CSV table of C-alpha atoms and ligand atoms in Angstrom, one decimal:
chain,number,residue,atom,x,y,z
F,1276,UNK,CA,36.2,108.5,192.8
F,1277,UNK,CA,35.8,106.7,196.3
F,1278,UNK,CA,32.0,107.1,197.2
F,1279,UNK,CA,30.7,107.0,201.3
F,1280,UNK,CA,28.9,103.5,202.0
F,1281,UNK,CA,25.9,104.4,203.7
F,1282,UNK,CA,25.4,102.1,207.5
F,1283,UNK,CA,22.3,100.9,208.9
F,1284,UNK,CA,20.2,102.2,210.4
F,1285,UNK,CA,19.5,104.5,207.0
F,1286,UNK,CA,15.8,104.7,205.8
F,1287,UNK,CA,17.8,105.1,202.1
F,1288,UNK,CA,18.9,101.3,202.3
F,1289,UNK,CA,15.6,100.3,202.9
F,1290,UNK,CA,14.1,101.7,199.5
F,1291,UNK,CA,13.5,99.4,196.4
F,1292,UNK,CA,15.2,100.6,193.8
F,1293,UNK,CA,14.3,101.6,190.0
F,1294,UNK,CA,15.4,99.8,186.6
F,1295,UNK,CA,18.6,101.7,185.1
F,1296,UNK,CA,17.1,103.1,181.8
F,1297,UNK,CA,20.3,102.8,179.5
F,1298,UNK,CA,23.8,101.9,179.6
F,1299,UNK,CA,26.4,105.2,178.4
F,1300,UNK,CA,29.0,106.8,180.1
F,1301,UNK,CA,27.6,108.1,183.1
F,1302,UNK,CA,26.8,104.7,184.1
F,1303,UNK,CA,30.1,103.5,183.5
F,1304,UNK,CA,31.4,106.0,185.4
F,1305,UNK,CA,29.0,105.4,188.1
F,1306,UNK,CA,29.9,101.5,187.6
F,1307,UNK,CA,33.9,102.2,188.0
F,1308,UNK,CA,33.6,104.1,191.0
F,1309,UNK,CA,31.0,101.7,192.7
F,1310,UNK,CA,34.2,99.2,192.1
F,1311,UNK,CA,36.9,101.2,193.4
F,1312,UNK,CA,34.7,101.8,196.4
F,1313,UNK,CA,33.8,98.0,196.9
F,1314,UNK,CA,37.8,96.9,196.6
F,1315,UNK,CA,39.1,99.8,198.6
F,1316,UNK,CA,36.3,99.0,201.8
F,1317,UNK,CA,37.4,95.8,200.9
F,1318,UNK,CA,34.4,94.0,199.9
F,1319,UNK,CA,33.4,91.6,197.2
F,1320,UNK,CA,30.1,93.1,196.6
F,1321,UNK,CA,28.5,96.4,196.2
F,1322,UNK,CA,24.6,97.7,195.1
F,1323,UNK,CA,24.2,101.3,194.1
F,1324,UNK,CA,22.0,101.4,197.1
F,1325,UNK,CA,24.8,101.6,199.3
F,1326,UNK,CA,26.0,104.4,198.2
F,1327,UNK,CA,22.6,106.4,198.2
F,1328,UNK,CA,22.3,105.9,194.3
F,1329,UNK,CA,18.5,104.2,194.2
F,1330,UNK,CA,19.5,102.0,190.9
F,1331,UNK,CA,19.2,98.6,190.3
F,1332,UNK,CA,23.4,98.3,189.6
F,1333,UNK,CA,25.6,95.9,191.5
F,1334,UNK,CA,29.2,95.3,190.9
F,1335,UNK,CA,31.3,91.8,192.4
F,1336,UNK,CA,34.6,90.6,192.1
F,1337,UNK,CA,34.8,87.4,194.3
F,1338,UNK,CA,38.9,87.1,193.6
F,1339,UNK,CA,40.8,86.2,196.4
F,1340,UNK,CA,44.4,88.8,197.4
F,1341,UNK,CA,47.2,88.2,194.4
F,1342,UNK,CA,44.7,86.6,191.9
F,1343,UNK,CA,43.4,88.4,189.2
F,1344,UNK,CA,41.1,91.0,189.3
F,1345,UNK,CA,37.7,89.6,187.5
F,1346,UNK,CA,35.0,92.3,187.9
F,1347,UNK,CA,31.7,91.5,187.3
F,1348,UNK,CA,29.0,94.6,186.4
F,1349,UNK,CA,25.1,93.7,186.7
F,1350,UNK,CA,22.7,96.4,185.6
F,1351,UNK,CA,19.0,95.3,186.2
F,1352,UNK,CA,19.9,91.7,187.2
F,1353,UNK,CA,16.7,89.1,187.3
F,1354,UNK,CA,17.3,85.9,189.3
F,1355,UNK,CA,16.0,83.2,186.9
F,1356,UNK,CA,15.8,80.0,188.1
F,1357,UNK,CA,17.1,79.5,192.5
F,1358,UNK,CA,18.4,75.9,193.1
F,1359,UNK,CA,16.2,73.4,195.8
F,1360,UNK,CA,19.2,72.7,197.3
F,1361,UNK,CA,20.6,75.6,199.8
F,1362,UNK,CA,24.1,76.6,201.4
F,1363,UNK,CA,25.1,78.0,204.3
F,1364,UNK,CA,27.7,80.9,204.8
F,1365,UNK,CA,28.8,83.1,206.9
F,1366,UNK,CA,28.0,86.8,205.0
F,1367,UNK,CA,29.2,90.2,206.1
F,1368,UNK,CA,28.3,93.8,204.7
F,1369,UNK,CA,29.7,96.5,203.7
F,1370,UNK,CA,26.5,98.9,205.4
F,1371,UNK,CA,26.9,96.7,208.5
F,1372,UNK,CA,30.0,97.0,209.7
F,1373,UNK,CA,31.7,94.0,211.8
F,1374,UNK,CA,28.8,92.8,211.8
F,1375,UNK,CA,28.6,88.5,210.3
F,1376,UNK,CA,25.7,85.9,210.7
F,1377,UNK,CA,25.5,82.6,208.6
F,1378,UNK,CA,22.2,82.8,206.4
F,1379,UNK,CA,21.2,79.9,204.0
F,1380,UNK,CA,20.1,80.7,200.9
F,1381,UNK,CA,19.5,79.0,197.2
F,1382,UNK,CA,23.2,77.1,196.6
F,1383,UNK,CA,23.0,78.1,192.8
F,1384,UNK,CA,20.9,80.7,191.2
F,1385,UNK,CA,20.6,81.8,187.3
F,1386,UNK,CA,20.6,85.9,186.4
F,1387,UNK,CA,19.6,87.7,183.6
F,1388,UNK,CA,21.3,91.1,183.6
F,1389,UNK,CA,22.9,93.6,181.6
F,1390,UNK,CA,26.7,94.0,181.5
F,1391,UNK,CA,29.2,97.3,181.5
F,1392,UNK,CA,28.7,97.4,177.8
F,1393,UNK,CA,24.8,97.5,177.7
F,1394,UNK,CA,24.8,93.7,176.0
F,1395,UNK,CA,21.8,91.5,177.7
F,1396,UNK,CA,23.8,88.3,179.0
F,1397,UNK,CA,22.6,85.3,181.5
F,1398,UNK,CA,25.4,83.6,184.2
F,1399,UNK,CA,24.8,80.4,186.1
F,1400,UNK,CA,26.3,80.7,189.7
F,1401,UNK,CA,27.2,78.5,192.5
F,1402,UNK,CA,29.1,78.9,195.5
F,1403,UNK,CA,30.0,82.1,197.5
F,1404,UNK,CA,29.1,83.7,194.1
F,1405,UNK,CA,25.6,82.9,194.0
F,1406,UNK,CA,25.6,84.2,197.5
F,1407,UNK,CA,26.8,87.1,197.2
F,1408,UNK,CA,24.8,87.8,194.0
F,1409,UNK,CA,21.5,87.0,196.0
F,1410,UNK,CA,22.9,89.2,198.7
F,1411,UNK,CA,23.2,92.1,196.2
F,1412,UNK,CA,19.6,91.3,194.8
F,1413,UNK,CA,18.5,92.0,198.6
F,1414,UNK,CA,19.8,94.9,198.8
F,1415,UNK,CA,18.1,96.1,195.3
F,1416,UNK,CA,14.7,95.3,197.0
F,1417,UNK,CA,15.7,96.9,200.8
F,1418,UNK,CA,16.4,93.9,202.5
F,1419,UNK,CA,19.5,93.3,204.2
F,1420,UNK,CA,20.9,90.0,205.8
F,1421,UNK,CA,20.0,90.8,209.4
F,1422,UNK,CA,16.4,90.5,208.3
F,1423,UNK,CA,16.6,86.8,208.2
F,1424,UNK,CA,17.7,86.8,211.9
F,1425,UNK,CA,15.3,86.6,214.9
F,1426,UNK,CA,14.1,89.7,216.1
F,1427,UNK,CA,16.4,89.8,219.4
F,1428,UNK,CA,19.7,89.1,217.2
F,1429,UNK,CA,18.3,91.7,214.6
F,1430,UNK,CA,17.9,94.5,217.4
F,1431,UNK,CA,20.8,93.7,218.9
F,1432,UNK,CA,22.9,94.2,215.3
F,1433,UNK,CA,21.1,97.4,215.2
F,1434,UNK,CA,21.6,98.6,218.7
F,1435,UNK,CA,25.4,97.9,218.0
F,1436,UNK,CA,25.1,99.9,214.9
F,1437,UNK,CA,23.5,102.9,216.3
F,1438,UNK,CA,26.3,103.0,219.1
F,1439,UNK,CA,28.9,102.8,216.1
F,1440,UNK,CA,27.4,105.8,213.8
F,1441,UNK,CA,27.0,108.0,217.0
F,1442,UNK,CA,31.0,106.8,217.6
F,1443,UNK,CA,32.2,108.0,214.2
F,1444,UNK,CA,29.9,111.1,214.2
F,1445,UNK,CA,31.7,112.0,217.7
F,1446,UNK,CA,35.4,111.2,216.4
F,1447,UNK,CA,34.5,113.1,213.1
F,1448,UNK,CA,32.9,116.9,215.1
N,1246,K1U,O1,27.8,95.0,201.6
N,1246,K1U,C1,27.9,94.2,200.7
N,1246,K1U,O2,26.9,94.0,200.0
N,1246,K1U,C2,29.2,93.5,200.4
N,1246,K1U,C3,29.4,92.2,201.1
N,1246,K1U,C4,29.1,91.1,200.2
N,1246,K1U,C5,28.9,89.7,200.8
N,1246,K1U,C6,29.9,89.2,201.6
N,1246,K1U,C7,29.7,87.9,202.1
N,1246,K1U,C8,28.6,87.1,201.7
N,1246,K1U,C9,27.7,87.7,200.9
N,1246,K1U,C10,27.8,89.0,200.4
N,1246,K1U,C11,30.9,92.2,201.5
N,1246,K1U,O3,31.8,92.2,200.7
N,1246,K1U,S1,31.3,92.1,203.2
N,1246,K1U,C12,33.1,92.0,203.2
N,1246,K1U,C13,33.6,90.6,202.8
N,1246,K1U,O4,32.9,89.7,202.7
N,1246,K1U,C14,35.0,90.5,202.4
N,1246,K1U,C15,35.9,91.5,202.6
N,1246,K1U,C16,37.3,91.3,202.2
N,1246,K1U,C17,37.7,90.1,201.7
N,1246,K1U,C18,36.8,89.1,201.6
N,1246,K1U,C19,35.5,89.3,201.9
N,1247,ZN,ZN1,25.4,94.1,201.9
């Protein structure tokens, strides 16, 4: 089932979210529909948050168009060990729509986390991987990218973003 992504400015995204308690079948259910929601926006990341669900649940798939599919499903993820050395990329967001800024962050990072099966696993990332996995984290403790921006380009996002819901909420009356 396709869930709505929720788009800044929305007090909800700002929340820090709460350890997910166990891992049956309403969590996987939750956990399949955060994915089809993530491919069909399309994005390569999505946090429970997002979708107004105040969990700490991610789910990423990274493949590029006509490769295969490799999901990946993090319930309670804990960043480990962050690299020294950093990387640069340019990120977008699914709750910021057209919206892109290049933000440096740790270039690898290690997580603990548990997968769609409830089984406690740890991953070593690199790459726009462990980008997008810090990204996720963010959004678990109700920080998005724009928050590493100066205050006028942050505003400005925001302004934009305002202008955009009232757009939609116009078309959709
Ligand atoms: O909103 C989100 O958290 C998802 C976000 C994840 C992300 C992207 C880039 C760097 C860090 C984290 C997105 O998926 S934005 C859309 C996007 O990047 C994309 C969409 C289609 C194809 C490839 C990328
Ligand atoms: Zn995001």
């Amino acid at each position: 089932m396709l869930r709505k992504i929720l788009i800044e400015p929305d007090p909800i995204l700002r929340k820090k979210c709460d350890p997910v308690e166990k891992v049956d079948d309403d969590l996987r259910k939750l956990m399949t529909d955060m994915l089809e929601t993530m491919y069909k926006a399309p994005g390569i990341g999505l946090a429970a948050v997002q979708i107004g669900i105040l969990k700490r649940l991610i789910v990423i798939d990274i493949s590029k168009n006509g490769e295969k599919k490799t999901p990946l499903f993090l319930v309670n993820p804990e960043i480990i060990n962050l690299s020294e050395k950093t990387s640069i990329y340019e990120e977008g967001c699914l709750s910021l729509p057209d919206q892109f800024a290049e933000i440096e962050r740790p270039a690898e990072c290690k997580l603990r986390y548990i997968d769609f099966n409830g089984k406690e696993k740890e991953l070593k990332a690199t790459g726009l991987l462990a980008t997008c996995i810090q990204h996720e984290i963010d959004h678990l403790n109700g920080i998005l990218f724009i928050d590493y921006l100066s205050k006028l380009k942050k505003d400005m996002i925001i302004k934009k973003l305002i202008k955009h819901k009232k757009e939609i909420k116009r078309v959709i009356v």
